[in-house]
Amino acid sequence: MKKRVFSGIQPTGNIHIGNYLGAIKQWVASQTEYDNIFCIVDLHAITVAQDPQQLRAGIRKLAGLLFAAGINLNQSALFVQSHIAAHSELAWILNCVTPMGWLERMTQFKEKAGQDRERASVGLFDYPALMAADILLYDTHLVPVGDDQKQHLELTRDVAQRFNRQYGDTFVVPKPIIPKIAARVMGLDDPAKKMSKSEAGKFHAVYLLDEPGVILKKVKRAATDSLRDIRFDESRPGVFNLLSIYQAFTGESQAAIEAKFAGKGYGDLKKELAEVIIEGLRPIQERYAQFAADPAQLDALLAQSAAKIRPLAADVLQRVQTRLGLG
Ligand code: AMP
Ligand code: TRP
């Protein structure tokens, strides 16, 4: 039996190379090894206000990008979270076994709510319980995510274990898979900040659909430092970030990359890096154009995939309801 993998991504903002290297690339690479379920988490997106038309367009765009990146429905499911009602139903149940104190410790909530916690939605606070429901609903063993989701995965494990203790063995307790390289891609304009969809800076992130000229411009503007030699040194976050992106795209070793750039300058590194990103994204961009040309086909693929896995979710939900004495 193959191990079950589940992961999710929000259909908001522009998908960037941090999402690609931290998550999507691993999903695609290990598709044959596991039994995979990938989810476009639109219910997570509405924890902050969304424009309905933009949300709908964002779902299709993300689906197109994921298929273009290589998600294959013969090996994986790819569906929209709100199409399977069991996610919301299990989230409610998990709300009732999750202590507020656990959610209060979540750093993502603190960052997103900012100073004005009173105005943040209850949904934003409760976001990790819905994420736990996503994962636990499919008896998931492994969850491939970027480094920023580690804390949410810990919470998921804690909630599963607490439920199992209180009501008897019910949930599989999942483990995260975090990539060794590029688990946390930093902003090109500011390597102290994680590359993020919501950052507005023009030179902050490379998006998956950026044209070659734009990619070159962004990489050329990337922050470095006043030193010269090109080495993987975490105390020099700008150069380390560029080298890590290079490594993640090429799969070359750190030693080989350092040897390649020995005696060269930042200008050379940036030119080569831009080239590697452009070539890495080119096939995705070409395939994306085909998917984007036929939105009805995209919708149909998502619907078929949801239909296929809906019974799995129903089974687990039924198991949970029975444990609780519901219905
Ligand atoms: P999100 O954009 O929050 O829906 O994230 C989708 C996936 O991309 C999650 O697995 C994140 O951990 C991952 N991710 C987001 N930003 C980065 C980043 N800067 N570096 C690496 N992985 C990331
Ligand atoms: N919270 C994740 C993010 O922002 C997205 C997500 C929702 C997810 N449900 C999930 C990731 C389940 C992994 C498993 O990146």
CSV table of C-alpha atoms and ligand atoms in Angstrom, one decimal:
chain,number,residue,atom,x,y,z
A,1,MET,CA,0.0,0.0,0.0
A,2,LYS,CA,1.3,3.4,-0.9
A,3,LYS,CA,1.3,6.1,1.7
A,4,ARG,CA,-1.3,8.8,1.4
A,5,VAL,CA,-0.1,12.3,0.8
A,6,PHE,CA,-2.4,15.4,1.2
A,7,SER,CA,-1.5,19.0,0.6
A,8,GLY,CA,-3.2,22.3,-0.1
A,9,ILE,CA,-2.6,25.7,-1.6
A,10,GLN,CA,-4.7,28.9,-1.5
A,11,PRO,CA,-6.1,30.3,-4.7
A,12,THR,CA,-5.3,33.9,-3.9
A,13,GLY,CA,-2.7,36.2,-5.2
A,14,ASN,CA,0.0,35.2,-7.6
A,15,ILE,CA,1.8,31.9,-7.3
A,16,HIS,CA,5.5,32.5,-6.9
A,17,ILE,CA,8.7,30.4,-7.1
A,18,GLY,CA,8.6,30.0,-3.3
A,19,ASN,CA,5.3,28.1,-3.6
A,20,TYR,CA,6.7,26.2,-6.5
A,21,LEU,CA,10.0,25.2,-4.9
A,22,GLY,CA,8.6,24.8,-1.3
A,23,ALA,CA,5.5,22.8,-2.3
A,24,ILE,CA,4.4,22.2,-5.9
A,25,LYS,CA,7.7,20.8,-7.2
A,26,GLN,CA,7.8,18.2,-4.5
A,27,TRP,CA,4.2,17.2,-5.1
A,28,VAL,CA,4.9,16.6,-8.7
A,29,ALA,CA,8.2,14.8,-8.1
A,30,SER,CA,6.8,12.2,-5.7
A,31,GLN,CA,3.6,11.6,-7.5
A,32,THR,CA,4.4,8.0,-8.4
A,33,GLU,CA,5.7,7.1,-4.9
A,34,TYR,CA,2.5,8.1,-3.0
A,35,ASP,CA,-1.2,8.1,-3.2
A,36,ASN,CA,-1.8,11.8,-3.5
A,37,ILE,CA,-4.6,14.3,-2.9
A,38,PHE,CA,-4.0,18.0,-3.7
A,39,CYS,CA,-6.5,20.6,-2.7
A,40,ILE,CA,-7.2,24.2,-3.8
A,41,VAL,CA,-8.2,25.6,-0.4
A,42,ASP,CA,-10.9,28.2,-1.3
A,43,LEU,CA,-12.4,28.1,2.2
A,44,HIS,CA,-9.1,29.1,3.7
A,45,ALA,CA,-8.9,32.0,1.2
A,46,ILE,CA,-12.2,33.5,2.5
A,47,THR,CA,-10.8,33.9,6.0
A,48,VAL,CA,-9.9,37.3,4.7
A,49,ALA,CA,-12.3,39.2,2.4
A,50,GLN,CA,-12.1,38.2,-1.3
A,51,ASP,CA,-13.7,39.6,-4.4
A,52,PRO,CA,-16.0,36.8,-5.7
A,53,GLN,CA,-15.0,37.1,-9.3
A,54,GLN,CA,-11.4,37.2,-8.6
A,55,LEU,CA,-11.7,34.2,-6.3
A,56,ARG,CA,-13.3,32.2,-9.0
A,57,ALA,CA,-10.7,33.3,-11.5
A,58,GLY,CA,-8.0,32.5,-9.0
A,59,ILE,CA,-9.2,28.9,-8.6
A,60,ARG,CA,-9.1,28.2,-12.3
A,61,LYS,CA,-5.7,29.9,-12.7
A,62,LEU,CA,-4.3,27.8,-9.9
A,63,ALA,CA,-5.8,24.6,-11.2
A,64,GLY,CA,-4.3,25.4,-14.6
A,65,LEU,CA,-0.9,26.1,-13.1
A,66,LEU,CA,-0.9,22.9,-11.1
A,67,PHE,CA,-1.8,20.8,-14.1
A,68,ALA,CA,0.8,22.7,-16.1
A,69,ALA,CA,3.4,22.0,-13.4
A,70,GLY,CA,2.8,18.3,-13.9
A,71,ILE,CA,0.0,17.2,-11.5
A,72,ASN,CA,-1.4,14.2,-13.3
A,73,LEU,CA,-4.9,12.9,-12.4
A,74,ASN,CA,-3.9,9.3,-13.1
A,75,GLN,CA,-1.6,9.5,-10.1
A,76,SER,CA,-3.2,12.3,-8.0
A,77,ALA,CA,-6.5,13.9,-7.1
A,78,LEU,CA,-6.8,17.7,-7.5
A,79,PHE,CA,-10.0,19.2,-6.3
A,80,VAL,CA,-11.5,22.4,-4.8
A,81,GLN,CA,-12.0,22.3,-1.0
A,82,SER,CA,-15.5,23.7,-1.0
A,83,HIS,CA,-16.7,21.0,-3.4
A,84,ILE,CA,-16.5,18.4,-0.7
A,85,ALA,CA,-18.7,19.5,2.2
A,86,ALA,CA,-17.1,17.1,4.6
A,87,HIS,CA,-14.2,19.5,5.1
A,88,SER,CA,-16.5,22.1,6.7
A,89,GLU,CA,-18.3,19.4,8.7
A,90,LEU,CA,-15.1,17.9,10.2
A,91,ALA,CA,-13.7,21.4,10.8
A,92,TRP,CA,-16.7,22.1,13.1
A,93,ILE,CA,-16.2,18.9,15.0
A,94,LEU,CA,-12.4,19.6,15.4
A,95,ASN,CA,-13.3,23.1,16.6
A,96,CYS,CA,-15.0,21.4,19.5
A,97,VAL,CA,-11.8,19.5,20.6
A,98,THR,CA,-9.3,22.3,19.9
A,99,PRO,CA,-8.4,24.5,22.8
A,100,MET,CA,-8.4,28.3,22.1
A,101,GLY,CA,-5.0,28.4,23.7
A,102,TRP,CA,-3.5,26.2,21.0
A,103,LEU,CA,-4.8,28.5,18.3
A,104,GLU,CA,-3.6,31.6,20.1
A,105,ARG,CA,-0.1,30.4,19.8
A,106,MET,CA,-0.1,30.2,16.0
A,107,THR,CA,2.4,32.7,14.5
A,108,GLN,CA,0.6,32.9,11.1
A,109,PHE,CA,-2.5,34.2,12.9
A,110,LYS,CA,-0.5,36.7,14.8
A,111,GLU,CA,1.1,37.9,11.6
A,112,LYS,CA,-2.0,38.0,9.5
A,113,ALA,CA,-4.3,39.6,12.2
A,114,GLY,CA,-1.6,42.2,12.9
A,115,GLN,CA,-2.3,44.8,15.6
A,116,ASP,CA,-6.1,44.8,15.2
A,117,ARG,CA,-7.0,41.3,16.5
A,118,GLU,CA,-10.6,42.5,17.3
A,119,ARG,CA,-11.3,42.9,13.6
A,120,ALA,CA,-9.8,39.7,12.4
A,121,SER,CA,-12.5,37.1,11.5
A,122,VAL,CA,-13.1,34.1,13.6
A,123,GLY,CA,-12.3,32.1,10.5
A,124,LEU,CA,-8.8,33.5,10.4
A,125,PHE,CA,-8.3,32.5,14.0
A,126,ASP,CA,-9.7,29.1,13.3
A,127,TYR,CA,-7.9,28.5,10.0
A,128,PRO,CA,-5.6,25.7,11.5
A,129,ALA,CA,-8.7,23.7,12.6
A,130,LEU,CA,-9.9,23.7,9.0
A,131,MET,CA,-6.5,22.7,7.8
A,132,ALA,CA,-6.4,19.9,10.3
A,133,ALA,CA,-9.8,18.7,8.9
A,134,ASP,CA,-8.4,18.8,5.4
A,135,ILE,CA,-5.6,16.5,6.4
A,136,LEU,CA,-7.3,14.1,8.8
A,137,LEU,CA,-10.3,13.6,6.5
A,138,TYR,CA,-8.2,11.3,4.2
A,139,ASP,CA,-6.2,9.2,6.7
A,140,THR,CA,-3.2,11.2,5.5
A,141,HIS,CA,0.3,9.9,6.4
A,142,LEU,CA,2.4,12.7,4.9
A,143,VAL,CA,2.0,16.4,4.2
A,144,PRO,CA,4.5,18.1,1.9
A,145,VAL,CA,4.6,21.8,2.7
A,146,GLY,CA,7.1,24.7,3.0
A,147,ASP,CA,8.7,25.5,6.3
A,148,ASP,CA,6.0,28.1,7.2
A,149,GLN,CA,3.4,25.4,7.7
A,150,LYS,CA,5.3,23.4,10.3
A,151,GLN,CA,3.5,24.8,13.2
A,152,HIS,CA,0.1,24.1,11.6
A,153,LEU,CA,1.1,20.5,11.1
A,154,GLU,CA,2.1,20.2,14.8
A,155,LEU,CA,-1.3,21.5,15.7
A,156,THR,CA,-2.9,19.0,13.4
A,157,ARG,CA,-1.0,16.2,15.1
A,158,ASP,CA,-1.9,17.4,18.5
A,159,VAL,CA,-5.6,17.7,17.6
A,160,ALA,CA,-5.6,14.1,16.1
A,161,GLN,CA,-3.9,12.7,19.2
A,162,ARG,CA,-6.2,14.5,21.6
A,163,PHE,CA,-9.3,13.2,19.7
A,164,ASN,CA,-7.9,9.7,19.6
A,165,ARG,CA,-7.3,9.8,23.4
A,166,GLN,CA,-10.7,11.1,24.2
A,167,TYR,CA,-12.8,9.0,21.8
A,168,GLY,CA,-10.6,6.1,20.8
A,169,ASP,CA,-8.3,5.5,17.9
A,170,THR,CA,-9.9,7.4,15.0
A,171,PHE,CA,-7.4,9.5,13.1
A,172,VAL,CA,-4.1,8.7,11.4
A,173,VAL,CA,-1.5,11.1,12.9
A,174,PRO,CA,0.2,12.7,9.9
A,175,LYS,CA,3.9,13.8,9.5
A,176,PRO,CA,5.1,16.8,7.5
A,177,ILE,CA,7.6,16.5,4.6
A,178,ILE,CA,9.7,19.7,4.4
A,179,PRO,CA,12.1,20.1,1.5
A,180,LYS,CA,15.8,20.2,2.3
A,181,ILE,CA,16.4,23.0,-0.2
A,182,ALA,CA,14.3,26.1,-0.6
A,183,ALA,CA,11.8,25.3,2.2
A,184,ARG,CA,11.7,29.0,2.8
A,185,VAL,CA,12.4,31.1,-0.2
A,186,MET,CA,13.0,34.7,0.8
A,187,GLY,CA,12.0,37.9,-0.8
A,188,LEU,CA,14.3,39.1,-3.6
A,189,ASP,CA,14.0,42.7,-2.5
A,190,ASP,CA,14.4,41.8,1.2
A,191,PRO,CA,16.0,38.5,2.2
A,192,ALA,CA,14.8,39.0,5.8
A,193,LYS,CA,11.2,38.4,4.7
A,194,LYS,CA,9.7,35.2,3.4
A,195,MET,CA,8.6,35.4,-0.3
A,196,SER,CA,4.9,36.0,0.0
A,197,LYS,CA,1.9,36.3,-2.3
A,198,SER,CA,0.6,39.3,-0.4
A,199,GLU,CA,3.8,41.4,-0.6
A,200,ALA,CA,3.2,44.3,-2.9
A,201,GLY,CA,6.8,45.2,-3.9
A,202,LYS,CA,7.4,45.0,-7.6
A,203,PHE,CA,10.8,43.3,-7.2
A,204,HIS,CA,9.8,41.0,-4.3
A,205,ALA,CA,8.9,37.7,-6.0
A,206,VAL,CA,9.2,35.9,-9.3
A,207,TYR,CA,5.7,34.6,-10.3
A,208,LEU,CA,5.2,31.4,-12.3
A,209,LEU,CA,3.8,33.3,-15.2
A,210,ASP,CA,6.4,36.1,-15.3
A,211,GLU,CA,7.9,36.7,-18.8
A,212,PRO,CA,11.6,36.2,-19.3
A,213,GLY,CA,12.4,39.9,-19.4
A,214,VAL,CA,10.6,40.5,-16.1
A,215,ILE,CA,12.3,37.6,-14.4
A,216,LEU,CA,15.7,39.0,-15.5
A,217,LYS,CA,14.9,42.4,-14.3
A,218,LYS,CA,13.7,41.1,-10.9
A,219,VAL,CA,16.7,38.9,-10.4
A,220,LYS,CA,19.1,41.7,-11.4
A,221,ARG,CA,17.6,43.9,-8.8
A,222,ALA,CA,17.8,41.3,-6.0
A,223,ALA,CA,19.5,42.4,-2.8
A,224,THR,CA,22.9,40.9,-2.1
A,225,ASP,CA,25.7,42.3,0.1
A,226,SER,CA,29.0,44.2,-0.2
A,227,LEU,CA,31.2,41.1,-0.1
A,228,ARG,CA,32.5,39.4,-3.2
A,229,ASP,CA,32.8,35.6,-3.0
A,230,ILE,CA,29.9,33.4,-3.9
A,231,ARG,CA,29.4,30.8,-1.2
A,232,PHE,CA,26.5,29.1,0.6
A,233,ASP,CA,26.7,31.1,3.8
A,234,GLU,CA,23.5,31.5,5.8
A,235,SER,CA,24.9,34.6,7.5
A,236,ARG,CA,24.7,36.3,4.1
A,237,PRO,CA,20.9,35.9,3.5
A,238,GLY,CA,20.7,37.6,0.1
A,239,VAL,CA,23.3,35.6,-1.7
A,240,PHE,CA,22.3,32.4,0.2
A,241,ASN,CA,18.7,32.9,-1.1
A,242,LEU,CA,19.9,33.3,-4.7
A,243,LEU,CA,22.1,30.3,-4.5
A,244,SER,CA,19.4,28.2,-2.9
A,245,ILE,CA,17.0,29.0,-5.7
A,246,TYR,CA,19.7,28.1,-8.2
A,247,GLN,CA,20.3,24.8,-6.4
A,248,ALA,CA,16.5,24.0,-6.2
A,249,PHE,CA,16.0,24.6,-9.9
A,250,THR,CA,19.2,22.8,-11.1
A,251,GLY,CA,19.5,20.0,-8.6
A,252,GLU,CA,23.3,20.6,-8.5
A,253,SER,CA,25.3,20.2,-5.3
A,254,GLN,CA,26.4,23.2,-3.3
A,255,ALA,CA,30.1,22.3,-4.0
A,256,ALA,CA,29.4,22.2,-7.8
A,257,ILE,CA,27.6,25.5,-7.7
A,258,GLU,CA,30.4,27.2,-5.6
A,259,ALA,CA,33.0,25.8,-8.0
A,260,LYS,CA,31.1,27.1,-11.0
A,261,PHE,CA,31.0,30.7,-9.6
A,262,ALA,CA,34.5,30.7,-8.1
A,263,GLY,CA,36.1,34.0,-9.2
A,264,LYS,CA,32.9,35.3,-10.7
A,265,GLY,CA,30.8,38.3,-9.6
A,266,TYR,CA,27.2,38.8,-8.5
A,267,GLY,CA,26.4,40.0,-12.0
A,268,ASP,CA,27.3,36.6,-13.4
A,269,LEU,CA,25.4,34.8,-10.7
A,270,LYS,CA,22.3,36.8,-11.3
A,271,LYS,CA,22.5,36.3,-15.1
A,272,GLU,CA,22.9,32.6,-14.7
A,273,LEU,CA,20.2,32.4,-12.1
A,274,ALA,CA,17.7,34.3,-14.2
A,275,GLU,CA,18.4,31.9,-17.1
A,276,VAL,CA,17.8,28.8,-14.9
A,277,ILE,CA,14.5,30.2,-13.6
A,278,ILE,CA,13.4,31.2,-17.1
A,279,GLU,CA,14.2,27.8,-18.5
A,280,GLY,CA,12.6,26.0,-15.4
A,281,LEU,CA,9.4,27.9,-15.8
A,282,ARG,CA,9.2,27.8,-19.6
A,283,PRO,CA,7.5,24.4,-20.0
A,284,ILE,CA,5.0,25.3,-17.2
A,285,GLN,CA,4.1,28.5,-19.0
A,286,GLU,CA,3.6,26.8,-22.3
A,287,ARG,CA,1.4,24.1,-20.9
A,288,TYR,CA,-0.5,26.7,-18.8
A,289,ALA,CA,-1.5,28.5,-22.0
A,290,GLN,CA,-3.3,25.3,-23.2
A,291,PHE,CA,-5.2,24.8,-20.0
A,292,ALA,CA,-6.1,28.5,-19.7
A,293,ALA,CA,-7.7,28.3,-23.2
A,294,ASP,CA,-10.3,25.9,-22.0
A,295,PRO,CA,-11.8,26.8,-18.6
A,296,ALA,CA,-14.8,24.5,-19.0
A,297,GLN,CA,-12.3,21.6,-19.3
A,298,LEU,CA,-10.5,22.7,-16.2
A,299,ASP,CA,-13.8,22.8,-14.3
A,300,ALA,CA,-14.7,19.3,-15.5
A,301,LEU,CA,-11.4,17.9,-14.4
A,302,LEU,CA,-11.7,19.4,-10.9
A,303,ALA,CA,-15.3,18.1,-10.6
A,304,GLN,CA,-14.4,14.5,-11.7
A,305,SER,CA,-11.5,14.4,-9.3
A,306,ALA,CA,-13.7,15.6,-6.4
A,307,ALA,CA,-16.3,12.9,-7.3
A,308,LYS,CA,-13.6,10.3,-7.1
A,309,ILE,CA,-12.5,11.1,-3.6
A,310,ARG,CA,-15.7,12.3,-2.0
A,311,PRO,CA,-16.5,8.7,-0.7
A,312,LEU,CA,-13.1,8.6,1.1
A,313,ALA,CA,-14.0,11.8,3.0
A,314,ALA,CA,-17.5,10.5,3.7
A,315,ASP,CA,-16.1,7.3,5.2
A,316,VAL,CA,-13.8,9.1,7.6
A,317,LEU,CA,-16.5,11.6,8.6
A,318,GLN,CA,-18.9,8.8,9.3
A,319,ARG,CA,-16.3,7.1,11.5
A,320,VAL,CA,-15.8,10.3,13.5
A,321,GLN,CA,-19.5,10.9,13.9
A,322,THR,CA,-20.0,7.4,15.2
A,323,ARG,CA,-17.3,7.9,17.8
A,324,LEU,CA,-18.9,11.1,19.0
A,325,GLY,CA,-22.4,9.7,19.1
A,326,LEU,CA,-23.7,12.0,16.5
A,327,GLY,CA,-26.8,11.2,14.4
B,1,AMP,P1,0.1,29.4,0.4
B,1,AMP,O1,0.6,30.4,-0.6
B,1,AMP,O2,0.2,30.0,1.8
B,1,AMP,O3,-1.1,28.8,0.1
B,1,AMP,O4,1.2,28.2,0.4
B,1,AMP,C1,1.2,27.1,-0.4
B,1,AMP,C2,2.4,26.3,-0.2
B,1,AMP,O5,3.6,27.0,-0.5
B,1,AMP,C3,2.6,25.9,1.3
B,1,AMP,O6,3.1,24.5,1.3
B,1,AMP,C4,3.7,26.8,1.8
B,1,AMP,O7,4.4,26.3,2.9
B,1,AMP,C5,4.5,27.0,0.6
B,1,AMP,N1,5.2,28.3,0.6
B,1,AMP,C6,4.7,29.5,0.6
B,1,AMP,N2,5.6,30.5,0.6
B,1,AMP,C7,6.8,29.9,0.6
B,1,AMP,C8,8.2,30.3,0.5
B,1,AMP,N3,8.5,31.6,0.6
B,1,AMP,N4,9.2,29.4,0.5
B,1,AMP,C9,8.9,28.1,0.4
B,1,AMP,N5,7.6,27.6,0.5
B,1,AMP,C10,6.6,28.5,0.5
B,2,TRP,N1,-2.3,26.6,5.2
B,2,TRP,C1,-1.7,26.2,4.0
B,2,TRP,C2,-0.9,27.4,3.4
B,2,TRP,O1,-1.2,28.5,3.6
B,2,TRP,C3,-2.6,25.7,2.9
B,2,TRP,C4,-3.4,24.5,3.4
B,2,TRP,C5,-4.7,24.4,3.7
B,2,TRP,C6,-2.8,23.2,3.5
B,2,TRP,N2,-5.0,23.1,4.1
B,2,TRP,C7,-3.9,22.3,4.0
B,2,TRP,C8,-1.5,22.7,3.4
B,2,TRP,C9,-3.6,21.0,4.2
B,2,TRP,C10,-1.3,21.3,3.7
B,2,TRP,C11,-2.4,20.5,4.1
B,2,TRP,O2,0.1,27.2,2.8
